[in-house]
Amino acid sequence: MPDVTPLPEADLPRAVALSALIGWNQTAADWRVFACHGAVRAVDDGDPRALAATAATLPHGAGVAWISMVLVRPDRRREGLATALMRWAVESLQAAAVPCIALDATPAGREVYRRLGFRDLWGFARWALPAALPAETDIAVRRVAAADWPALLTLDSAGFGAPREALLRGFAGRCPDAALVVDAPDGGGIAGALLAREGARGPQLGPLHATDAAVARALLAAGLAARPGAVLDLREGDACGLGPWLARHGGRVQRPFTRMALGADPPGDPARILAVAGPEFG
């Protein structure tokens, strides 16, 4: 059995190097989210370039926890490293009595996770966004203000199903010019919100929540203007019909993902989710 150990702070750069080697988009700031608010385990074979393998868990309140960053260096694949790390992740969360253990799987990973007892919930796809999107000229988009956070967190929790204030505030702090809201027309709170973060390969927009299609389009146009070259993880069959709109303006699908769960279903309403925060965060 491989030696699965906690990730020391000093080895964080080698975890970043591993995700970069495999072509993923995480930065050191993303890895610190897991190190500070969750747990990271690694298999370290002493290679100075990158760790041999990693996995991370991230609790969202008491009801939901995420598994992600299950990565294996290409030269160490097919040695059971990912299986050992997944066993640690699942067993540690079950020992903590987490009702819902969830993850977002690539097509290859999906079959592996199904054999571990995970079941499909719904799908989403990563979109490479075009150079620009047309603005909704009759909808005012502004930056998130301190007074918006209660409404923003309520909107996010209704869809995602669990509190994740530290994560979302961290995104807003990293990309304040792309932390955006639209006010509700009746003056009672907000009608939509979009956050963003920088990535190793380029920026990512999300999560995205909106009460109608025009608000969602306005937020995406403004977010892309703030962070050109971004990607977006768009839920399949989103109620606002954003997929056809993005395709008409030059967006293209890069790859699919499947949201999966072990134990209870996540308690939120997925119909309220337009775009997720990313497969590593949910």
PDB file of C-alpha atoms in Angstrom:
ATOM      1  CA  MET A   1       0.000   0.000   0.000  1.00  0.00           C
ATOM      2  CA  PRO A   2       1.275   3.507  -0.775  1.00  0.00           C
ATOM      3  CA  ASP A   3       2.147   5.790   2.119  1.00  0.00           C
ATOM      4  CA  VAL A   4      -0.659   8.388   2.261  1.00  0.00           C
ATOM      5  CA  THR A   5       0.382  11.335   4.441  1.00  0.00           C
ATOM      6  CA  PRO A   6      -0.833  14.871   5.228  1.00  0.00           C
ATOM      7  CA  LEU A   7       0.484  17.554   2.901  1.00  0.00           C
ATOM      8  CA  PRO A   8       2.991  19.820   4.683  1.00  0.00           C
ATOM      9  CA  GLU A   9       2.836  23.544   3.938  1.00  0.00           C
ATOM     10  CA  ALA A  10       6.360  23.348   2.522  1.00  0.00           C
ATOM     11  CA  ASP A  11       5.169  20.869  -0.150  1.00  0.00           C
ATOM     12  CA  LEU A  12       2.318  23.035  -1.407  1.00  0.00           C
ATOM     13  CA  PRO A  13       4.381  24.164  -4.440  1.00  0.00           C
ATOM     14  CA  ARG A  14       4.819  20.519  -5.456  1.00  0.00           C
ATOM     15  CA  ALA A  15       1.047  20.013  -5.268  1.00  0.00           C
ATOM     16  CA  VAL A  16       0.611  23.059  -7.520  1.00  0.00           C
ATOM     17  CA  ALA A  17       3.219  21.585  -9.846  1.00  0.00           C
ATOM     18  CA  LEU A  18       1.285  18.308 -10.013  1.00  0.00           C
ATOM     19  CA  SER A  19      -1.991  19.958 -11.008  1.00  0.00           C
ATOM     20  CA  ALA A  20      -0.138  22.092 -13.576  1.00  0.00           C
ATOM     21  CA  LEU A  21       1.637  19.036 -14.984  1.00  0.00           C
ATOM     22  CA  ILE A  22      -1.699  17.327 -15.563  1.00  0.00           C
ATOM     23  CA  GLY A  23      -3.142  20.461 -17.184  1.00  0.00           C
ATOM     24  CA  TRP A  24      -5.564  21.512 -14.467  1.00  0.00           C
ATOM     25  CA  ASN A  25      -6.282  25.135 -13.599  1.00  0.00           C
ATOM     26  CA  GLN A  26      -5.623  25.366  -9.856  1.00  0.00           C
ATOM     27  CA  THR A  27      -3.347  27.988  -8.347  1.00  0.00           C
ATOM     28  CA  ALA A  28      -1.593  28.012  -4.989  1.00  0.00           C
ATOM     29  CA  ALA A  29      -4.553  30.004  -3.644  1.00  0.00           C
ATOM     30  CA  ASP A  30      -6.906  27.183  -4.616  1.00  0.00           C
ATOM     31  CA  TRP A  31      -4.730  24.583  -2.925  1.00  0.00           C
ATOM     32  CA  ARG A  32      -4.636  26.723   0.233  1.00  0.00           C
ATOM     33  CA  VAL A  33      -8.438  26.522   0.416  1.00  0.00           C
ATOM     34  CA  PHE A  34      -8.156  22.770   0.929  1.00  0.00           C
ATOM     35  CA  ALA A  35      -5.199  23.078   3.287  1.00  0.00           C
ATOM     36  CA  CYS A  36      -6.899  25.742   5.452  1.00  0.00           C
ATOM     37  CA  HIS A  37     -10.550  24.642   5.357  1.00  0.00           C
ATOM     38  CA  GLY A  38     -10.353  20.942   4.560  1.00  0.00           C
ATOM     39  CA  ALA A  39      -7.668  18.279   4.354  1.00  0.00           C
ATOM     40  CA  VAL A  40      -5.083  17.226   1.773  1.00  0.00           C
ATOM     41  CA  ARG A  41      -3.261  13.922   1.582  1.00  0.00           C
ATOM     42  CA  ALA A  42      -0.388  13.050  -0.714  1.00  0.00           C
ATOM     43  CA  VAL A  43       1.851  10.261  -1.865  1.00  0.00           C
ATOM     44  CA  ASP A  44       5.400  11.630  -1.958  1.00  0.00           C
ATOM     45  CA  ASP A  45       8.079   9.615  -3.743  1.00  0.00           C
ATOM     46  CA  GLY A  46      10.706  12.308  -3.387  1.00  0.00           C
ATOM     47  CA  ASP A  47      10.540  13.569  -6.958  1.00  0.00           C
ATOM     48  CA  PRO A  48      11.534  17.235  -6.692  1.00  0.00           C
ATOM     49  CA  ARG A  49       9.303  18.249  -9.588  1.00  0.00           C
ATOM     50  CA  ALA A  50       5.908  17.236  -8.228  1.00  0.00           C
ATOM     51  CA  LEU A  51       4.168  14.959  -5.757  1.00  0.00           C
ATOM     52  CA  ALA A  52       3.291  11.460  -6.940  1.00  0.00           C
ATOM     53  CA  ALA A  53      -0.429  11.780  -6.092  1.00  0.00           C
ATOM     54  CA  THR A  54      -2.898  13.868  -4.098  1.00  0.00           C
ATOM     55  CA  ALA A  55      -6.495  14.042  -2.904  1.00  0.00           C
ATOM     56  CA  ALA A  56      -8.385  16.669  -0.939  1.00  0.00           C
ATOM     57  CA  THR A  57     -11.598  16.929   1.048  1.00  0.00           C
ATOM     58  CA  LEU A  58     -13.519  20.115   1.737  1.00  0.00           C
ATOM     59  CA  PRO A  59     -16.517  20.245   4.112  1.00  0.00           C
ATOM     60  CA  HIS A  60     -19.332  22.699   3.408  1.00  0.00           C
ATOM     61  CA  GLY A  61     -21.015  22.972   6.787  1.00  0.00           C
ATOM     62  CA  ALA A  62     -21.994  19.760   8.539  1.00  0.00           C
ATOM     63  CA  GLY A  63     -24.124  18.273   5.767  1.00  0.00           C
ATOM     64  CA  VAL A  64     -21.957  18.140   2.627  1.00  0.00           C
ATOM     65  CA  ALA A  65     -18.284  17.496   1.915  1.00  0.00           C
ATOM     66  CA  TRP A  66     -16.435  17.549  -1.385  1.00  0.00           C
ATOM     67  CA  ILE A  67     -13.730  15.235  -2.654  1.00  0.00           C
ATOM     68  CA  SER A  68     -11.410  16.650  -5.277  1.00  0.00           C
ATOM     69  CA  MET A  69      -7.836  16.989  -6.516  1.00  0.00           C
ATOM     70  CA  VAL A  70      -7.502  13.222  -6.970  1.00  0.00           C
ATOM     71  CA  LEU A  71      -4.396  13.505  -9.123  1.00  0.00           C
ATOM     72  CA  VAL A  72      -1.654  11.045 -10.051  1.00  0.00           C
ATOM     73  CA  ARG A  73       1.565  11.992 -11.810  1.00  0.00           C
ATOM     74  CA  PRO A  74       1.573  10.335 -15.253  1.00  0.00           C
ATOM     75  CA  ASP A  75       4.599   8.165 -14.533  1.00  0.00           C
ATOM     76  CA  ARG A  76       2.936   6.737 -11.387  1.00  0.00           C
ATOM     77  CA  ARG A  77      -0.445   5.821 -12.817  1.00  0.00           C
ATOM     78  CA  ARG A  78      -1.962   2.322 -12.574  1.00  0.00           C
ATOM     79  CA  GLU A  79      -0.247   1.650  -9.245  1.00  0.00           C
ATOM     80  CA  GLY A  80      -3.318   2.018  -7.025  1.00  0.00           C
ATOM     81  CA  LEU A  81      -2.398   5.496  -5.757  1.00  0.00           C
ATOM     82  CA  ALA A  82      -5.741   7.086  -6.627  1.00  0.00           C
ATOM     83  CA  THR A  83      -7.605   4.152  -5.078  1.00  0.00           C
ATOM     84  CA  ALA A  84      -5.683   4.513  -1.828  1.00  0.00           C
ATOM     85  CA  LEU A  85      -6.313   8.264  -1.700  1.00  0.00           C
ATOM     86  CA  MET A  86     -10.013   7.837  -2.471  1.00  0.00           C
ATOM     87  CA  ARG A  87     -10.240   5.260   0.292  1.00  0.00           C
ATOM     88  CA  TRP A  88      -8.736   7.794   2.723  1.00  0.00           C
ATOM     89  CA  ALA A  89     -11.128  10.524   1.551  1.00  0.00           C
ATOM     90  CA  VAL A  90     -14.303   8.437   1.785  1.00  0.00           C
ATOM     91  CA  GLU A  91     -13.394   6.738   5.052  1.00  0.00           C
ATOM     92  CA  SER A  92     -12.387   9.991   6.755  1.00  0.00           C
ATOM     93  CA  LEU A  93     -15.636  11.694   5.767  1.00  0.00           C
ATOM     94  CA  GLN A  94     -17.749   8.712   6.752  1.00  0.00           C
ATOM     95  CA  ALA A  95     -15.963   8.610  10.110  1.00  0.00           C
ATOM     96  CA  ALA A  96     -16.940  12.260  10.534  1.00  0.00           C
ATOM     97  CA  ALA A  97     -20.597  11.267   9.867  1.00  0.00           C
ATOM     98  CA  VAL A  98     -20.936  13.554   6.832  1.00  0.00           C
ATOM     99  CA  PRO A  99     -24.380  12.738   5.353  1.00  0.00           C
ATOM    100  CA  CYS A 100     -23.518  13.619   1.750  1.00  0.00           C
ATOM    101  CA  ILE A 101     -20.136  13.048   0.129  1.00  0.00           C
ATOM    102  CA  ALA A 102     -20.031  14.580  -3.339  1.00  0.00           C
ATOM    103  CA  LEU A 103     -17.639  15.103  -6.211  1.00  0.00           C
ATOM    104  CA  ASP A 104     -17.570  16.196  -9.831  1.00  0.00           C
ATOM    105  CA  ALA A 105     -16.203  13.520 -12.151  1.00  0.00           C
ATOM    106  CA  THR A 106     -14.638  13.515 -15.569  1.00  0.00           C
ATOM    107  CA  PRO A 107     -15.894  10.776 -17.908  1.00  0.00           C
ATOM    108  CA  ALA A 108     -12.923   8.564 -17.019  1.00  0.00           C
ATOM    109  CA  GLY A 109     -13.266   9.174 -13.307  1.00  0.00           C
ATOM    110  CA  ARG A 110     -17.016   8.613 -13.357  1.00  0.00           C
ATOM    111  CA  GLU A 111     -16.676   4.860 -13.919  1.00  0.00           C
ATOM    112  CA  VAL A 112     -14.117   4.571 -11.124  1.00  0.00           C
ATOM    113  CA  TYR A 113     -16.361   6.440  -8.675  1.00  0.00           C
ATOM    114  CA  ARG A 114     -19.421   4.412  -9.628  1.00  0.00           C
ATOM    115  CA  ARG A 115     -17.569   1.285  -8.584  1.00  0.00           C
ATOM    116  CA  LEU A 116     -17.010   2.940  -5.192  1.00  0.00           C
ATOM    117  CA  GLY A 117     -20.755   3.472  -4.751  1.00  0.00           C
ATOM    118  CA  PHE A 118     -21.153   7.023  -6.039  1.00  0.00           C
ATOM    119  CA  ARG A 119     -24.242   7.695  -8.162  1.00  0.00           C
ATOM    120  CA  ASP A 120     -24.947  10.266 -10.866  1.00  0.00           C
ATOM    121  CA  LEU A 121     -26.887  13.403  -9.959  1.00  0.00           C
ATOM    122  CA  TRP A 122     -26.614  15.713 -12.962  1.00  0.00           C
ATOM    123  CA  GLY A 123     -24.140  16.964 -15.530  1.00  0.00           C
ATOM    124  CA  PHE A 124     -22.404  20.151 -16.487  1.00  0.00           C
ATOM    125  CA  ALA A 125     -19.905  21.169 -19.130  1.00  0.00           C
ATOM    126  CA  ARG A 126     -16.879  23.410 -19.210  1.00  0.00           C
ATOM    127  CA  TRP A 127     -17.207  26.161 -21.777  1.00  0.00           C
ATOM    128  CA  ALA A 128     -14.398  28.202 -23.279  1.00  0.00           C
ATOM    129  CA  LEU A 129     -16.023  31.616 -23.497  1.00  0.00           C
ATOM    130  CA  PRO A 130     -15.721  33.883 -26.535  1.00  0.00           C
ATOM    131  CA  ALA A 131     -13.691  37.089 -26.594  1.00  0.00           C
ATOM    132  CA  ALA A 132     -16.751  39.087 -25.573  1.00  0.00           C
ATOM    133  CA  LEU A 133     -20.483  38.717 -24.979  1.00  0.00           C
ATOM    134  CA  PRO A 134     -23.166  41.301 -25.792  1.00  0.00           C
ATOM    135  CA  ALA A 135     -24.196  43.401 -22.801  1.00  0.00           C
ATOM    136  CA  GLU A 136     -27.805  43.644 -21.624  1.00  0.00           C
ATOM    137  CA  THR A 137     -28.010  47.431 -21.833  1.00  0.00           C
ATOM    138  CA  ASP A 138     -31.164  47.714 -19.717  1.00  0.00           C
ATOM    139  CA  ILE A 139     -29.705  45.775 -16.750  1.00  0.00           C
ATOM    140  CA  ALA A 140     -27.247  47.422 -14.380  1.00  0.00           C
ATOM    141  CA  VAL A 141     -24.427  45.237 -13.116  1.00  0.00           C
ATOM    142  CA  ARG A 142     -22.316  46.425 -10.205  1.00  0.00           C
ATOM    143  CA  ARG A 143     -19.605  45.083  -7.934  1.00  0.00           C
ATOM    144  CA  VAL A 144     -20.489  43.199  -4.776  1.00  0.00           C
ATOM    145  CA  ALA A 145     -20.746  45.476  -1.733  1.00  0.00           C
ATOM    146  CA  ALA A 146     -20.468  44.468   1.920  1.00  0.00           C
ATOM    147  CA  ALA A 147     -24.230  44.810   2.350  1.00  0.00           C
ATOM    148  CA  ASP A 148     -24.856  42.282  -0.463  1.00  0.00           C
ATOM    149  CA  TRP A 149     -23.283  39.299   1.276  1.00  0.00           C
ATOM    150  CA  PRO A 150     -26.302  38.027   3.235  1.00  0.00           C
ATOM    151  CA  ALA A 151     -28.433  37.964   0.073  1.00  0.00           C
ATOM    152  CA  LEU A 152     -25.623  36.522  -2.042  1.00  0.00           C
ATOM    153  CA  LEU A 153     -24.978  33.717   0.424  1.00  0.00           C
ATOM    154  CA  THR A 154     -28.693  32.946   0.671  1.00  0.00           C
ATOM    155  CA  LEU A 155     -28.919  32.741  -3.122  1.00  0.00           C
ATOM    156  CA  ASP A 156     -25.919  30.420  -3.300  1.00  0.00           C
ATOM    157  CA  SER A 157     -27.054  28.194  -0.440  1.00  0.00           C
ATOM    158  CA  ALA A 158     -30.508  27.754  -1.990  1.00  0.00           C
ATOM    159  CA  GLY A 159     -28.910  26.160  -5.036  1.00  0.00           C
ATOM    160  CA  PHE A 160     -25.812  24.496  -3.635  1.00  0.00           C
ATOM    161  CA  GLY A 161     -27.508  23.381  -0.434  1.00  0.00           C
ATOM    162  CA  ALA A 162     -24.806  24.174   2.101  1.00  0.00           C
ATOM    163  CA  PRO A 163     -23.030  27.251   3.459  1.00  0.00           C
ATOM    164  CA  ARG A 164     -19.684  28.152   1.912  1.00  0.00           C
ATOM    165  CA  GLU A 165     -19.083  31.740   2.954  1.00  0.00           C
ATOM    166  CA  ALA A 166     -15.323  31.460   3.361  1.00  0.00           C
ATOM    167  CA  LEU A 167     -14.928  30.005  -0.136  1.00  0.00           C
ATOM    168  CA  LEU A 168     -17.064  32.649  -1.841  1.00  0.00           C
ATOM    169  CA  ARG A 169     -15.571  35.562   0.055  1.00  0.00           C
ATOM    170  CA  GLY A 170     -12.168  34.220  -0.909  1.00  0.00           C
ATOM    171  CA  PHE A 171     -13.129  34.280  -4.600  1.00  0.00           C
ATOM    172  CA  ALA A 172     -14.400  37.852  -4.276  1.00  0.00           C
ATOM    173  CA  GLY A 173     -11.216  38.928  -2.560  1.00  0.00           C
ATOM    174  CA  ARG A 174      -9.074  37.430  -5.311  1.00  0.00           C
ATOM    175  CA  CYS A 175     -11.066  38.953  -8.196  1.00  0.00           C
ATOM    176  CA  PRO A 176     -13.040  41.926  -6.802  1.00  0.00           C
ATOM    177  CA  ASP A 177     -13.619  43.438 -10.259  1.00  0.00           C
ATOM    178  CA  ALA A 178     -15.454  40.261 -11.324  1.00  0.00           C
ATOM    179  CA  ALA A 179     -17.510  39.841  -8.126  1.00  0.00           C
ATOM    180  CA  LEU A 180     -20.783  41.150  -9.516  1.00  0.00           C
ATOM    181  CA  VAL A 181     -24.457  41.460  -8.638  1.00  0.00           C
ATOM    182  CA  VAL A 182     -27.685  42.730 -10.199  1.00  0.00           C
ATOM    183  CA  ASP A 183     -30.224  44.352  -7.913  1.00  0.00           C
ATOM    184  CA  ALA A 184     -33.739  42.932  -7.762  1.00  0.00           C
ATOM    185  CA  PRO A 185     -36.180  45.234  -9.567  1.00  0.00           C
ATOM    186  CA  ASP A 186     -38.345  45.674  -6.479  1.00  0.00           C
ATOM    187  CA  GLY A 187     -35.364  46.855  -4.449  1.00  0.00           C
ATOM    188  CA  GLY A 188     -35.487  43.798  -2.220  1.00  0.00           C
ATOM    189  CA  GLY A 189     -32.073  42.199  -2.400  1.00  0.00           C
ATOM    190  CA  ILE A 190     -30.330  40.918  -5.509  1.00  0.00           C
ATOM    191  CA  ALA A 191     -31.577  39.163  -8.636  1.00  0.00           C
ATOM    192  CA  GLY A 192     -28.289  37.492  -9.444  1.00  0.00           C
ATOM    193  CA  ALA A 193     -24.623  37.161  -8.596  1.00  0.00           C
ATOM    194  CA  LEU A 194     -21.406  36.042 -10.270  1.00  0.00           C
ATOM    195  CA  LEU A 195     -17.970  35.418  -8.791  1.00  0.00           C
ATOM    196  CA  ALA A 196     -14.654  34.563 -10.432  1.00  0.00           C
ATOM    197  CA  ARG A 197     -11.120  33.486  -9.714  1.00  0.00           C
ATOM    198  CA  GLU A 198      -7.805  33.427 -11.504  1.00  0.00           C
ATOM    199  CA  GLY A 199      -6.430  30.087 -12.657  1.00  0.00           C
ATOM    200  CA  ALA A 200      -3.091  28.662 -13.683  1.00  0.00           C
ATOM    201  CA  ARG A 201      -4.313  28.374 -17.275  1.00  0.00           C
ATOM    202  CA  GLY A 202      -6.758  31.272 -17.246  1.00  0.00           C
ATOM    203  CA  PRO A 203      -9.631  32.798 -15.282  1.00  0.00           C
ATOM    204  CA  GLN A 204     -12.806  30.951 -14.331  1.00  0.00           C
ATOM    205  CA  LEU A 205     -16.253  32.482 -13.863  1.00  0.00           C
ATOM    206  CA  GLY A 206     -18.621  30.925 -11.324  1.00  0.00           C
ATOM    207  CA  PRO A 207     -20.645  30.270  -9.380  1.00  0.00           C
ATOM    208  CA  LEU A 208     -23.448  32.004 -11.267  1.00  0.00           C
ATOM    209  CA  HIS A 209     -26.953  32.430  -9.873  1.00  0.00           C
ATOM    210  CA  ALA A 210     -29.730  34.473 -11.469  1.00  0.00           C
ATOM    211  CA  THR A 211     -33.501  34.728 -11.333  1.00  0.00           C
ATOM    212  CA  ASP A 212     -33.920  35.057 -15.102  1.00  0.00           C
ATOM    213  CA  ALA A 213     -32.036  34.760 -18.381  1.00  0.00           C
ATOM    214  CA  ALA A 214     -31.464  38.480 -18.929  1.00  0.00           C
ATOM    215  CA  VAL A 215     -29.829  38.852 -15.523  1.00  0.00           C
ATOM    216  CA  ALA A 216     -27.621  35.817 -16.177  1.00  0.00           C
ATOM    217  CA  ARG A 217     -26.535  37.159 -19.572  1.00  0.00           C
ATOM    218  CA  ALA A 218     -25.787  40.582 -18.113  1.00  0.00           C
ATOM    219  CA  LEU A 219     -23.624  39.093 -15.369  1.00  0.00           C
ATOM    220  CA  LEU A 220     -21.710  36.869 -17.770  1.00  0.00           C
ATOM    221  CA  ALA A 221     -21.055  39.714 -20.218  1.00  0.00           C
ATOM    222  CA  ALA A 222     -19.726  41.922 -17.424  1.00  0.00           C
ATOM    223  CA  GLY A 223     -17.707  39.114 -15.852  1.00  0.00           C
ATOM    224  CA  LEU A 224     -16.068  38.252 -19.152  1.00  0.00           C
ATOM    225  CA  ALA A 225     -15.226  41.918 -19.754  1.00  0.00           C
ATOM    226  CA  ALA A 226     -13.445  41.922 -16.381  1.00  0.00           C
ATOM    227  CA  ARG A 227     -11.747  38.557 -16.951  1.00  0.00           C
ATOM    228  CA  PRO A 228     -11.194  37.940 -20.702  1.00  0.00           C
ATOM    229  CA  GLY A 229     -10.371  34.436 -21.785  1.00  0.00           C
ATOM    230  CA  ALA A 230     -12.377  32.855 -18.981  1.00  0.00           C
ATOM    231  CA  VAL A 231     -14.004  29.444 -18.780  1.00  0.00           C
ATOM    232  CA  LEU A 232     -17.406  28.634 -17.267  1.00  0.00           C
ATOM    233  CA  ASP A 233     -18.800  25.361 -15.881  1.00  0.00           C
ATOM    234  CA  LEU A 234     -22.406  25.516 -17.080  1.00  0.00           C
ATOM    235  CA  ARG A 235     -25.083  23.168 -15.787  1.00  0.00           C
ATOM    236  CA  GLU A 236     -26.705  21.058 -18.500  1.00  0.00           C
ATOM    237  CA  GLY A 237     -30.261  22.085 -19.274  1.00  0.00           C
ATOM    238  CA  ASP A 238     -29.961  25.330 -17.331  1.00  0.00           C
ATOM    239  CA  ALA A 239     -33.275  27.109 -17.007  1.00  0.00           C
ATOM    240  CA  CYS A 240     -31.950  30.290 -18.643  1.00  0.00           C
ATOM    241  CA  GLY A 241     -30.880  28.647 -21.903  1.00  0.00           C
ATOM    242  CA  LEU A 242     -27.338  29.977 -21.637  1.00  0.00           C
ATOM    243  CA  GLY A 243     -25.750  27.152 -23.651  1.00  0.00           C
ATOM    244  CA  PRO A 244     -27.347  28.048 -27.008  1.00  0.00           C
ATOM    245  CA  TRP A 245     -26.689  31.742 -26.334  1.00  0.00           C
ATOM    246  CA  LEU A 246     -23.000  31.121 -25.639  1.00  0.00           C
ATOM    247  CA  ALA A 247     -22.701  28.916 -28.743  1.00  0.00           C
ATOM    248  CA  ARG A 248     -24.238  31.629 -30.936  1.00  0.00           C
ATOM    249  CA  HIS A 249     -21.589  34.070 -29.767  1.00  0.00           C
ATOM    250  CA  GLY A 250     -18.596  31.769 -30.211  1.00  0.00           C
ATOM    251  CA  GLY A 251     -18.455  29.814 -26.966  1.00  0.00           C
ATOM    252  CA  ARG A 252     -17.474  26.158 -27.209  1.00  0.00           C
ATOM    253  CA  VAL A 253     -17.729  23.136 -24.974  1.00  0.00           C
ATOM    254  CA  GLN A 254     -14.411  21.709 -23.826  1.00  0.00           C
ATOM    255  CA  ARG A 255     -15.374  18.740 -21.646  1.00  0.00           C
ATOM    256  CA  PRO A 256     -18.274  17.268 -19.651  1.00  0.00           C
ATOM    257  CA  PHE A 257     -18.481  16.528 -15.924  1.00  0.00           C
ATOM    258  CA  THR A 258     -20.947  14.569 -13.796  1.00  0.00           C
ATOM    259  CA  ARG A 259     -21.921  15.569 -10.280  1.00  0.00           C
ATOM    260  CA  MET A 260     -22.027  12.434  -8.126  1.00  0.00           C
ATOM    261  CA  ALA A 261     -22.886  11.637  -4.516  1.00  0.00           C
ATOM    262  CA  LEU A 262     -22.381   8.940  -1.919  1.00  0.00           C
ATOM    263  CA  GLY A 263     -24.915   8.812   0.900  1.00  0.00           C
ATOM    264  CA  ALA A 264     -27.675  11.416   0.909  1.00  0.00           C
ATOM    265  CA  ASP A 265     -28.354  13.776  -1.982  1.00  0.00           C
ATOM    266  CA  PRO A 266     -27.069  17.335  -1.568  1.00  0.00           C
ATOM    267  CA  PRO A 267     -29.846  19.340   0.123  1.00  0.00           C
ATOM    268  CA  GLY A 268     -29.983  22.229  -2.360  1.00  0.00           C
ATOM    269  CA  ASP A 269     -32.136  22.774  -5.446  1.00  0.00           C
ATOM    270  CA  PRO A 270     -29.943  22.121  -8.502  1.00  0.00           C
ATOM    271  CA  ALA A 271     -32.495  23.838 -10.746  1.00  0.00           C
ATOM    272  CA  ARG A 272     -31.282  27.095  -9.173  1.00  0.00           C
ATOM    273  CA  ILE A 273     -27.694  26.483 -10.241  1.00  0.00           C
ATOM    274  CA  LEU A 274     -26.647  27.981 -13.566  1.00  0.00           C
ATOM    275  CA  ALA A 275     -22.880  27.575 -13.310  1.00  0.00           C
ATOM    276  CA  VAL A 276     -20.886  25.859 -10.588  1.00  0.00           C
ATOM    277  CA  ALA A 277     -17.868  27.176  -8.715  1.00  0.00           C
ATOM    278  CA  GLY A 278     -15.710  24.499 -10.344  1.00  0.00           C
ATOM    279  CA  PRO A 279     -15.386  20.725 -10.084  1.00  0.00           C
ATOM    280  CA  GLU A 280     -12.877  21.068  -7.268  1.00  0.00           C
ATOM    281  CA  PHE A 281     -15.231  23.175  -5.123  1.00  0.00           C
ATOM    282  CA  GLY A 282     -18.755  22.165  -6.133  1.00  0.00           C
TER     283      GLY A 282
END
